[in-house]
Amino acid sequence: MDVQVLEGSFVEVPNGGATGMLRCAFGEFVGPRGELASYAFGWTTGSEPRVGRLSIGIGVGNPGGGTFHAVVFNHQDGHAFSLTDERFERVPQGGPDLTAEQARAHEDLPFVWWVADRVMERDRRAWWMRHRLLGTQCIQTIEVIERREPILLVGHDADDEIWQLIGTTDADSSTGKIGHLHHALDEDPTLIDVLDMPPGHTAQRNRPAAPWTRHLGYPA
C-alpha cells in the first residue's frame, strides 16, 4: 500500500508562562488513492502527566471537512488517542475545528485514526514523542553521559528491551548511568534516525555526522 508521510517543519518555543518548551512537528499525508490530510503533533518538555497533542485536518473547503484534535498518552506499554474539544494547531488541509462529540459522529473518523497510526509509525519526530510518553529508559556509558565521547553505538537489548548508548569506550556495567532516551535525544538529535529500532538490533556509525548502519545483534 503506497502511503506517504511527509515530514514538515519542527518548531520549539517557550511554553508561555509555564516551564518547559513546546515542541511541535508538522507534516502531510498522502494515501494510496491520493487522499490528503495534514497533521501536527507535539509535547511540552518537563510537563506532567506526560501527554502529547495531535491535530489532523482533512477536506479543506469541502463539505464534511474538519480538523480533529486528540491527546496521545501512554497505554498498556504503547500509546493511545483520545478526542478532545481543545484545539492544538491549525493545519493546511483542515476545515473547521471539531469538538470531540462532532469528531466521534464524523463519517471519516476511521480514516483519521488510520492517518494517526501511520504518522506515529513513520514520522521520526513521533518516535521521539512516543519514547517520552513511555518514559523509555536507556543506559549510557560514563563517557557519553559526561559528553566526553559522542554516541557511536546504539543498542536495543532483546531480553529487557533496555536501550544502550555507547561511545568509543566499551560499556562498563559498573560505571553506566540510567537515564531517559528522550533526554539523550535533547543532547544528540541525530539519534532520531534510530528511535524505531526493534529489540535485538543495534545501530553503529564511525563518527557523529556519519549515517547509521543497523545490525541484528551487537557487532563483533
PDB file of C-alpha atoms in Angstrom:
ATOM      1  CA  MET A   1       0.000   0.000   0.000  1.00  0.00           C
ATOM      2  CA  ASP A   2       1.592   3.252  -1.169  1.00  0.00           C
ATOM      3  CA  VAL A   3       1.290   5.712   1.713  1.00  0.00           C
ATOM      4  CA  GLN A   4       3.410   8.820   2.123  1.00  0.00           C
ATOM      5  CA  VAL A   5       4.065  10.575   5.415  1.00  0.00           C
ATOM      6  CA  LEU A   6       5.990  13.734   4.577  1.00  0.00           C
ATOM      7  CA  GLU A   7       7.751  15.403   7.483  1.00  0.00           C
ATOM      8  CA  GLY A   8       7.415  19.181   7.551  1.00  0.00           C
ATOM      9  CA  SER A   9       8.689  21.860   9.886  1.00  0.00           C
ATOM     10  CA  PHE A  10       9.646  21.359  13.529  1.00  0.00           C
ATOM     11  CA  VAL A  11       9.134  24.244  15.937  1.00  0.00           C
ATOM     12  CA  GLU A  12      10.334  24.680  19.509  1.00  0.00           C
ATOM     13  CA  VAL A  13       9.080  27.669  21.507  1.00  0.00           C
ATOM     14  CA  PRO A  14       8.832  28.625  25.211  1.00  0.00           C
ATOM     15  CA  ASN A  15       5.658  27.324  26.852  1.00  0.00           C
ATOM     16  CA  GLY A  16       4.045  30.663  27.650  1.00  0.00           C
ATOM     17  CA  GLY A  17       4.293  31.477  31.355  1.00  0.00           C
ATOM     18  CA  ALA A  18       4.912  27.843  32.323  1.00  0.00           C
ATOM     19  CA  THR A  19       8.194  25.971  32.455  1.00  0.00           C
ATOM     20  CA  GLY A  20       9.470  23.833  29.586  1.00  0.00           C
ATOM     21  CA  MET A  21       9.450  24.147  25.834  1.00  0.00           C
ATOM     22  CA  LEU A  22       6.613  23.334  23.437  1.00  0.00           C
ATOM     23  CA  ARG A  23       7.811  21.121  20.600  1.00  0.00           C
ATOM     24  CA  CYS A  24       5.566  20.887  17.555  1.00  0.00           C
ATOM     25  CA  ALA A  25       6.057  18.873  14.355  1.00  0.00           C
ATOM     26  CA  PHE A  26       4.069  19.381  11.142  1.00  0.00           C
ATOM     27  CA  GLY A  27       3.605  17.156   8.122  1.00  0.00           C
ATOM     28  CA  GLU A  28       1.461  15.956   5.233  1.00  0.00           C
ATOM     29  CA  PHE A  29      -0.140  12.598   4.496  1.00  0.00           C
ATOM     30  CA  VAL A  30      -0.919  11.169   1.046  1.00  0.00           C
ATOM     31  CA  GLY A  31      -2.963   7.984   0.879  1.00  0.00           C
ATOM     32  CA  PRO A  32      -2.846   5.202  -1.737  1.00  0.00           C
ATOM     33  CA  ARG A  33      -5.672   6.761  -3.754  1.00  0.00           C
ATOM     34  CA  GLY A  34      -4.481  10.322  -3.362  1.00  0.00           C
ATOM     35  CA  GLU A  35      -6.316  11.039  -0.097  1.00  0.00           C
ATOM     36  CA  LEU A  36      -4.829  14.107   1.565  1.00  0.00           C
ATOM     37  CA  ALA A  37      -4.503  15.057   5.198  1.00  0.00           C
ATOM     38  CA  SER A  38      -2.213  17.334   7.142  1.00  0.00           C
ATOM     39  CA  TYR A  39      -1.145  16.937  10.726  1.00  0.00           C
ATOM     40  CA  ALA A  40       0.616  18.468  13.674  1.00  0.00           C
ATOM     41  CA  PHE A  41       1.657  16.850  16.918  1.00  0.00           C
ATOM     42  CA  GLY A  42       3.697  17.984  19.871  1.00  0.00           C
ATOM     43  CA  TRP A  43       4.511  17.873  23.543  1.00  0.00           C
ATOM     44  CA  THR A  44       5.817  20.121  26.294  1.00  0.00           C
ATOM     45  CA  THR A  45       9.149  19.285  27.914  1.00  0.00           C
ATOM     46  CA  GLY A  46       9.203  18.839  31.664  1.00  0.00           C
ATOM     47  CA  SER A  47       5.411  18.647  31.962  1.00  0.00           C
ATOM     48  CA  GLU A  48       3.428  16.068  33.906  1.00  0.00           C
ATOM     49  CA  PRO A  49       1.488  13.988  33.171  1.00  0.00           C
ATOM     50  CA  ARG A  50       3.341  13.052  30.009  1.00  0.00           C
ATOM     51  CA  VAL A  51       0.899  13.508  27.158  1.00  0.00           C
ATOM     52  CA  GLY A  52       1.144  14.561  23.543  1.00  0.00           C
ATOM     53  CA  ARG A  53      -1.244  16.547  21.391  1.00  0.00           C
ATOM     54  CA  LEU A  54      -2.347  15.810  17.835  1.00  0.00           C
ATOM     55  CA  SER A  55      -4.304  17.656  15.131  1.00  0.00           C
ATOM     56  CA  ILE A  56      -5.310  16.060  11.806  1.00  0.00           C
ATOM     57  CA  GLY A  57      -7.079  18.045   9.098  1.00  0.00           C
ATOM     58  CA  ILE A  58      -8.995  16.788   6.061  1.00  0.00           C
ATOM     59  CA  GLY A  59     -11.234  18.226   3.332  1.00  0.00           C
ATOM     60  CA  VAL A  60     -10.339  21.901   3.477  1.00  0.00           C
ATOM     61  CA  GLY A  61     -13.011  23.931   1.676  1.00  0.00           C
ATOM     62  CA  ASN A  62     -15.273  20.911   1.185  1.00  0.00           C
ATOM     63  CA  PRO A  63     -18.483  19.895   2.959  1.00  0.00           C
ATOM     64  CA  GLY A  64     -17.569  17.487   5.730  1.00  0.00           C
ATOM     65  CA  GLY A  65     -14.041  18.813   6.040  1.00  0.00           C
ATOM     66  CA  GLY A  66     -12.678  19.442   9.511  1.00  0.00           C
ATOM     67  CA  THR A  67      -9.784  19.348  11.926  1.00  0.00           C
ATOM     68  CA  PHE A  68      -9.766  16.608  14.549  1.00  0.00           C
ATOM     69  CA  HIS A  69      -7.897  17.135  17.830  1.00  0.00           C
ATOM     70  CA  ALA A  70      -6.723  14.454  20.229  1.00  0.00           C
ATOM     71  CA  VAL A  71      -4.421  13.792  23.124  1.00  0.00           C
ATOM     72  CA  VAL A  72      -1.836  10.998  22.907  1.00  0.00           C
ATOM     73  CA  PHE A  73      -0.968   9.097  26.065  1.00  0.00           C
ATOM     74  CA  ASN A  74       0.767   6.022  27.459  1.00  0.00           C
ATOM     75  CA  HIS A  75      -1.498   2.979  27.438  1.00  0.00           C
ATOM     76  CA  GLN A  76      -0.524  -0.651  28.134  1.00  0.00           C
ATOM     77  CA  ASP A  77       3.143  -0.250  27.126  1.00  0.00           C
ATOM     78  CA  GLY A  78       2.107   1.619  23.995  1.00  0.00           C
ATOM     79  CA  HIS A  79       0.196   4.735  23.073  1.00  0.00           C
ATOM     80  CA  ALA A  80      -3.482   5.570  22.602  1.00  0.00           C
ATOM     81  CA  PHE A  81      -5.526   8.517  21.316  1.00  0.00           C
ATOM     82  CA  SER A  82      -8.482  10.308  22.849  1.00  0.00           C
ATOM     83  CA  LEU A  83     -10.506  13.007  21.106  1.00  0.00           C
ATOM     84  CA  THR A  84     -10.620  16.396  22.780  1.00  0.00           C
ATOM     85  CA  ASP A  85     -12.514  19.672  22.384  1.00  0.00           C
ATOM     86  CA  GLU A  86      -9.329  21.699  22.766  1.00  0.00           C
ATOM     87  CA  ARG A  87      -7.646  22.855  19.563  1.00  0.00           C
ATOM     88  CA  PHE A  88      -3.939  22.147  19.278  1.00  0.00           C
ATOM     89  CA  GLU A  89      -2.758  23.515  15.894  1.00  0.00           C
ATOM     90  CA  ARG A  90      -4.176  24.690  12.588  1.00  0.00           C
ATOM     91  CA  VAL A  91      -3.116  22.553   9.622  1.00  0.00           C
ATOM     92  CA  PRO A  92      -3.379  23.320   5.883  1.00  0.00           C
ATOM     93  CA  GLN A  93      -5.812  20.548   4.919  1.00  0.00           C
ATOM     94  CA  GLY A  94      -8.107  21.160   7.878  1.00  0.00           C
ATOM     95  CA  GLY A  95     -11.582  22.574   7.819  1.00  0.00           C
ATOM     96  CA  PRO A  96     -13.398  23.882  10.912  1.00  0.00           C
ATOM     97  CA  ASP A  97     -12.221  22.707  14.331  1.00  0.00           C
ATOM     98  CA  LEU A  98     -14.402  19.829  15.526  1.00  0.00           C
ATOM     99  CA  THR A  99     -15.392  19.140  19.096  1.00  0.00           C
ATOM    100  CA  ALA A 100     -14.862  15.633  20.423  1.00  0.00           C
ATOM    101  CA  GLU A 101     -18.597  14.947  20.033  1.00  0.00           C
ATOM    102  CA  GLN A 102     -18.595  16.181  16.439  1.00  0.00           C
ATOM    103  CA  ALA A 103     -15.478  14.158  15.655  1.00  0.00           C
ATOM    104  CA  ARG A 104     -16.963  10.954  17.101  1.00  0.00           C
ATOM    105  CA  ALA A 105     -20.004  11.376  14.838  1.00  0.00           C
ATOM    106  CA  HIS A 106     -17.967  12.152  11.713  1.00  0.00           C
ATOM    107  CA  GLU A 107     -18.081   9.531   8.951  1.00  0.00           C
ATOM    108  CA  ASP A 108     -14.362   9.941   8.248  1.00  0.00           C
ATOM    109  CA  LEU A 109     -13.171   9.300  11.813  1.00  0.00           C
ATOM    110  CA  PRO A 110     -11.869   5.775  10.945  1.00  0.00           C
ATOM    111  CA  PHE A 111      -9.737   7.352   8.191  1.00  0.00           C
ATOM    112  CA  VAL A 112      -8.431   9.971  10.624  1.00  0.00           C
ATOM    113  CA  TRP A 113      -7.373   7.280  13.121  1.00  0.00           C
ATOM    114  CA  TRP A 114      -5.710   5.383  10.271  1.00  0.00           C
ATOM    115  CA  VAL A 115      -3.740   8.522   9.377  1.00  0.00           C
ATOM    116  CA  ALA A 116      -2.804   8.978  13.047  1.00  0.00           C
ATOM    117  CA  ASP A 117      -1.432   5.430  13.221  1.00  0.00           C
ATOM    118  CA  ARG A 118       0.624   5.886  10.048  1.00  0.00           C
ATOM    119  CA  VAL A 119       2.039   9.182  11.358  1.00  0.00           C
ATOM    120  CA  MET A 120       3.105   7.545  14.627  1.00  0.00           C
ATOM    121  CA  GLU A 121       4.751   4.741  12.641  1.00  0.00           C
ATOM    122  CA  ARG A 122       6.608   6.819  10.059  1.00  0.00           C
ATOM    123  CA  ASP A 123       7.312  10.347  11.313  1.00  0.00           C
ATOM    124  CA  ARG A 124      10.625  10.259  13.196  1.00  0.00           C
ATOM    125  CA  ARG A 125       9.560  13.131  15.466  1.00  0.00           C
ATOM    126  CA  ALA A 126       6.587  10.991  16.550  1.00  0.00           C
ATOM    127  CA  TRP A 127       9.049   8.292  17.652  1.00  0.00           C
ATOM    128  CA  TRP A 128      10.688  10.931  19.868  1.00  0.00           C
ATOM    129  CA  MET A 129       7.312  11.885  21.370  1.00  0.00           C
ATOM    130  CA  ARG A 130       6.367   8.251  21.910  1.00  0.00           C
ATOM    131  CA  HIS A 131       9.568   7.496  23.836  1.00  0.00           C
ATOM    132  CA  ARG A 132       8.842  10.475  26.058  1.00  0.00           C
ATOM    133  CA  LEU A 133       5.280   9.301  26.707  1.00  0.00           C
ATOM    134  CA  LEU A 134       6.545   5.811  27.567  1.00  0.00           C
ATOM    135  CA  GLY A 135       9.454   7.088  29.669  1.00  0.00           C
ATOM    136  CA  THR A 136      11.806   4.770  27.765  1.00  0.00           C
ATOM    137  CA  GLN A 137      14.963   4.170  29.771  1.00  0.00           C
ATOM    138  CA  CYS A 138      18.495   3.866  28.461  1.00  0.00           C
ATOM    139  CA  ILE A 139      21.914   3.062  29.894  1.00  0.00           C
ATOM    140  CA  GLN A 140      24.701   5.434  28.883  1.00  0.00           C
ATOM    141  CA  THR A 141      28.401   4.965  29.409  1.00  0.00           C
ATOM    142  CA  ILE A 142      30.011   7.466  31.763  1.00  0.00           C
ATOM    143  CA  GLU A 143      31.946   8.920  28.822  1.00  0.00           C
ATOM    144  CA  VAL A 144      28.710   9.578  26.924  1.00  0.00           C
ATOM    145  CA  ILE A 145      26.759  10.964  29.870  1.00  0.00           C
ATOM    146  CA  GLU A 146      29.602  13.373  30.638  1.00  0.00           C
ATOM    147  CA  ARG A 147      29.773  14.269  26.928  1.00  0.00           C
ATOM    148  CA  ARG A 148      33.425  13.264  26.657  1.00  0.00           C
ATOM    149  CA  GLU A 149      32.600  10.897  23.792  1.00  0.00           C
ATOM    150  CA  PRO A 150      29.955  11.007  21.029  1.00  0.00           C
ATOM    151  CA  ILE A 151      27.381   8.237  20.743  1.00  0.00           C
ATOM    152  CA  LEU A 152      28.629   5.810  18.089  1.00  0.00           C
ATOM    153  CA  LEU A 153      26.730   2.641  19.041  1.00  0.00           C
ATOM    154  CA  VAL A 154      23.060   2.337  19.997  1.00  0.00           C
ATOM    155  CA  GLY A 155      21.693  -0.985  21.186  1.00  0.00           C
ATOM    156  CA  HIS A 156      18.130  -2.088  21.920  1.00  0.00           C
ATOM    157  CA  ASP A 157      18.533  -5.231  24.015  1.00  0.00           C
ATOM    158  CA  ALA A 158      16.303  -8.198  23.237  1.00  0.00           C
ATOM    159  CA  ASP A 159      15.985  -9.557  26.781  1.00  0.00           C
ATOM    160  CA  ASP A 160      14.931  -6.487  28.808  1.00  0.00           C
ATOM    161  CA  GLU A 161      14.359  -4.042  25.893  1.00  0.00           C
ATOM    162  CA  ILE A 162      16.680  -1.503  27.553  1.00  0.00           C
ATOM    163  CA  TRP A 163      18.488   0.865  25.194  1.00  0.00           C
ATOM    164  CA  GLN A 164      22.270   1.310  25.428  1.00  0.00           C
ATOM    165  CA  LEU A 165      24.219   4.380  24.260  1.00  0.00           C
ATOM    166  CA  ILE A 166      27.941   3.784  23.850  1.00  0.00           C
ATOM    167  CA  GLY A 167      30.844   5.913  22.604  1.00  0.00           C
ATOM    168  CA  THR A 168      34.348   4.841  21.639  1.00  0.00           C
ATOM    169  CA  THR A 169      34.980   3.193  25.013  1.00  0.00           C
ATOM    170  CA  ASP A 170      33.412  -0.213  25.639  1.00  0.00           C
ATOM    171  CA  ALA A 171      30.456  -0.314  28.004  1.00  0.00           C
ATOM    172  CA  ASP A 172      31.265  -0.912  31.680  1.00  0.00           C
ATOM    173  CA  SER A 173      28.342  -2.023  33.836  1.00  0.00           C
ATOM    174  CA  SER A 174      29.963  -0.571  36.946  1.00  0.00           C
ATOM    175  CA  THR A 175      30.006   2.989  35.612  1.00  0.00           C
ATOM    176  CA  GLY A 176      26.965   3.085  33.303  1.00  0.00           C
ATOM    177  CA  LYS A 177      24.185   5.504  34.189  1.00  0.00           C
ATOM    178  CA  ILE A 178      20.434   5.050  33.676  1.00  0.00           C
ATOM    179  CA  GLY A 179      18.531   7.906  32.086  1.00  0.00           C
ATOM    180  CA  HIS A 180      15.685   8.563  29.670  1.00  0.00           C
ATOM    181  CA  LEU A 181      16.100   8.113  25.941  1.00  0.00           C
ATOM    182  CA  HIS A 182      14.257  11.320  25.097  1.00  0.00           C
ATOM    183  CA  HIS A 183      16.730  13.325  27.227  1.00  0.00           C
ATOM    184  CA  ALA A 184      19.646  11.776  25.309  1.00  0.00           C
ATOM    185  CA  LEU A 185      17.981  12.968  22.116  1.00  0.00           C
ATOM    186  CA  ASP A 186      17.928  16.505  23.517  1.00  0.00           C
ATOM    187  CA  GLU A 187      21.742  16.324  23.590  1.00  0.00           C
ATOM    188  CA  ASP A 188      22.176  14.490  20.268  1.00  0.00           C
ATOM    189  CA  PRO A 189      19.301  14.996  17.776  1.00  0.00           C
ATOM    190  CA  THR A 190      20.899  12.565  15.295  1.00  0.00           C
ATOM    191  CA  LEU A 191      19.574   9.707  17.454  1.00  0.00           C
ATOM    192  CA  ILE A 192      16.165  10.416  15.905  1.00  0.00           C
ATOM    193  CA  ASP A 193      17.032   8.193  12.934  1.00  0.00           C
ATOM    194  CA  VAL A 194      17.237   5.005  15.049  1.00  0.00           C
ATOM    195  CA  LEU A 195      14.379   5.510  17.531  1.00  0.00           C
ATOM    196  CA  ASP A 196      12.250   2.912  15.720  1.00  0.00           C
ATOM    197  CA  MET A 197      14.847   0.162  16.118  1.00  0.00           C
ATOM    198  CA  PRO A 198      13.267  -3.115  17.332  1.00  0.00           C
ATOM    199  CA  PRO A 199      14.624  -5.146  20.276  1.00  0.00           C
ATOM    200  CA  GLY A 200      17.647  -7.266  19.417  1.00  0.00           C
ATOM    201  CA  HIS A 201      19.106  -4.735  16.972  1.00  0.00           C
ATOM    202  CA  THR A 202      21.913  -2.205  17.086  1.00  0.00           C
ATOM    203  CA  ALA A 203      22.962   0.821  15.043  1.00  0.00           C
ATOM    204  CA  GLN A 204      26.563   1.938  14.566  1.00  0.00           C
ATOM    205  CA  ARG A 205      28.423   4.816  12.943  1.00  0.00           C
ATOM    206  CA  ASN A 206      32.065   5.844  12.603  1.00  0.00           C
ATOM    207  CA  ARG A 207      31.677   9.488  13.600  1.00  0.00           C
ATOM    208  CA  PRO A 208      28.910  11.790  14.869  1.00  0.00           C
ATOM    209  CA  ALA A 209      27.897  13.113  11.432  1.00  0.00           C
ATOM    210  CA  ALA A 210      28.005   9.734   9.654  1.00  0.00           C
ATOM    211  CA  PRO A 211      24.877   7.729   8.744  1.00  0.00           C
ATOM    212  CA  TRP A 212      23.823   4.845  10.988  1.00  0.00           C
ATOM    213  CA  THR A 213      24.296   1.216   9.926  1.00  0.00           C
ATOM    214  CA  ARG A 214      21.912  -1.235  11.539  1.00  0.00           C
ATOM    215  CA  HIS A 215      22.722  -4.786  12.640  1.00  0.00           C
ATOM    216  CA  LEU A 216      20.912  -7.745  14.106  1.00  0.00           C
ATOM    217  CA  GLY A 217      22.635  -8.138  17.476  1.00  0.00           C
ATOM    218  CA  TYR A 218      25.806  -6.376  18.565  1.00  0.00           C
ATOM    219  CA  PRO A 219      28.624  -6.135  16.002  1.00  0.00           C
ATOM    220  CA  ALA A 220      31.638  -8.336  16.624  1.00  0.00           C
TER     221      ALA A 220
END
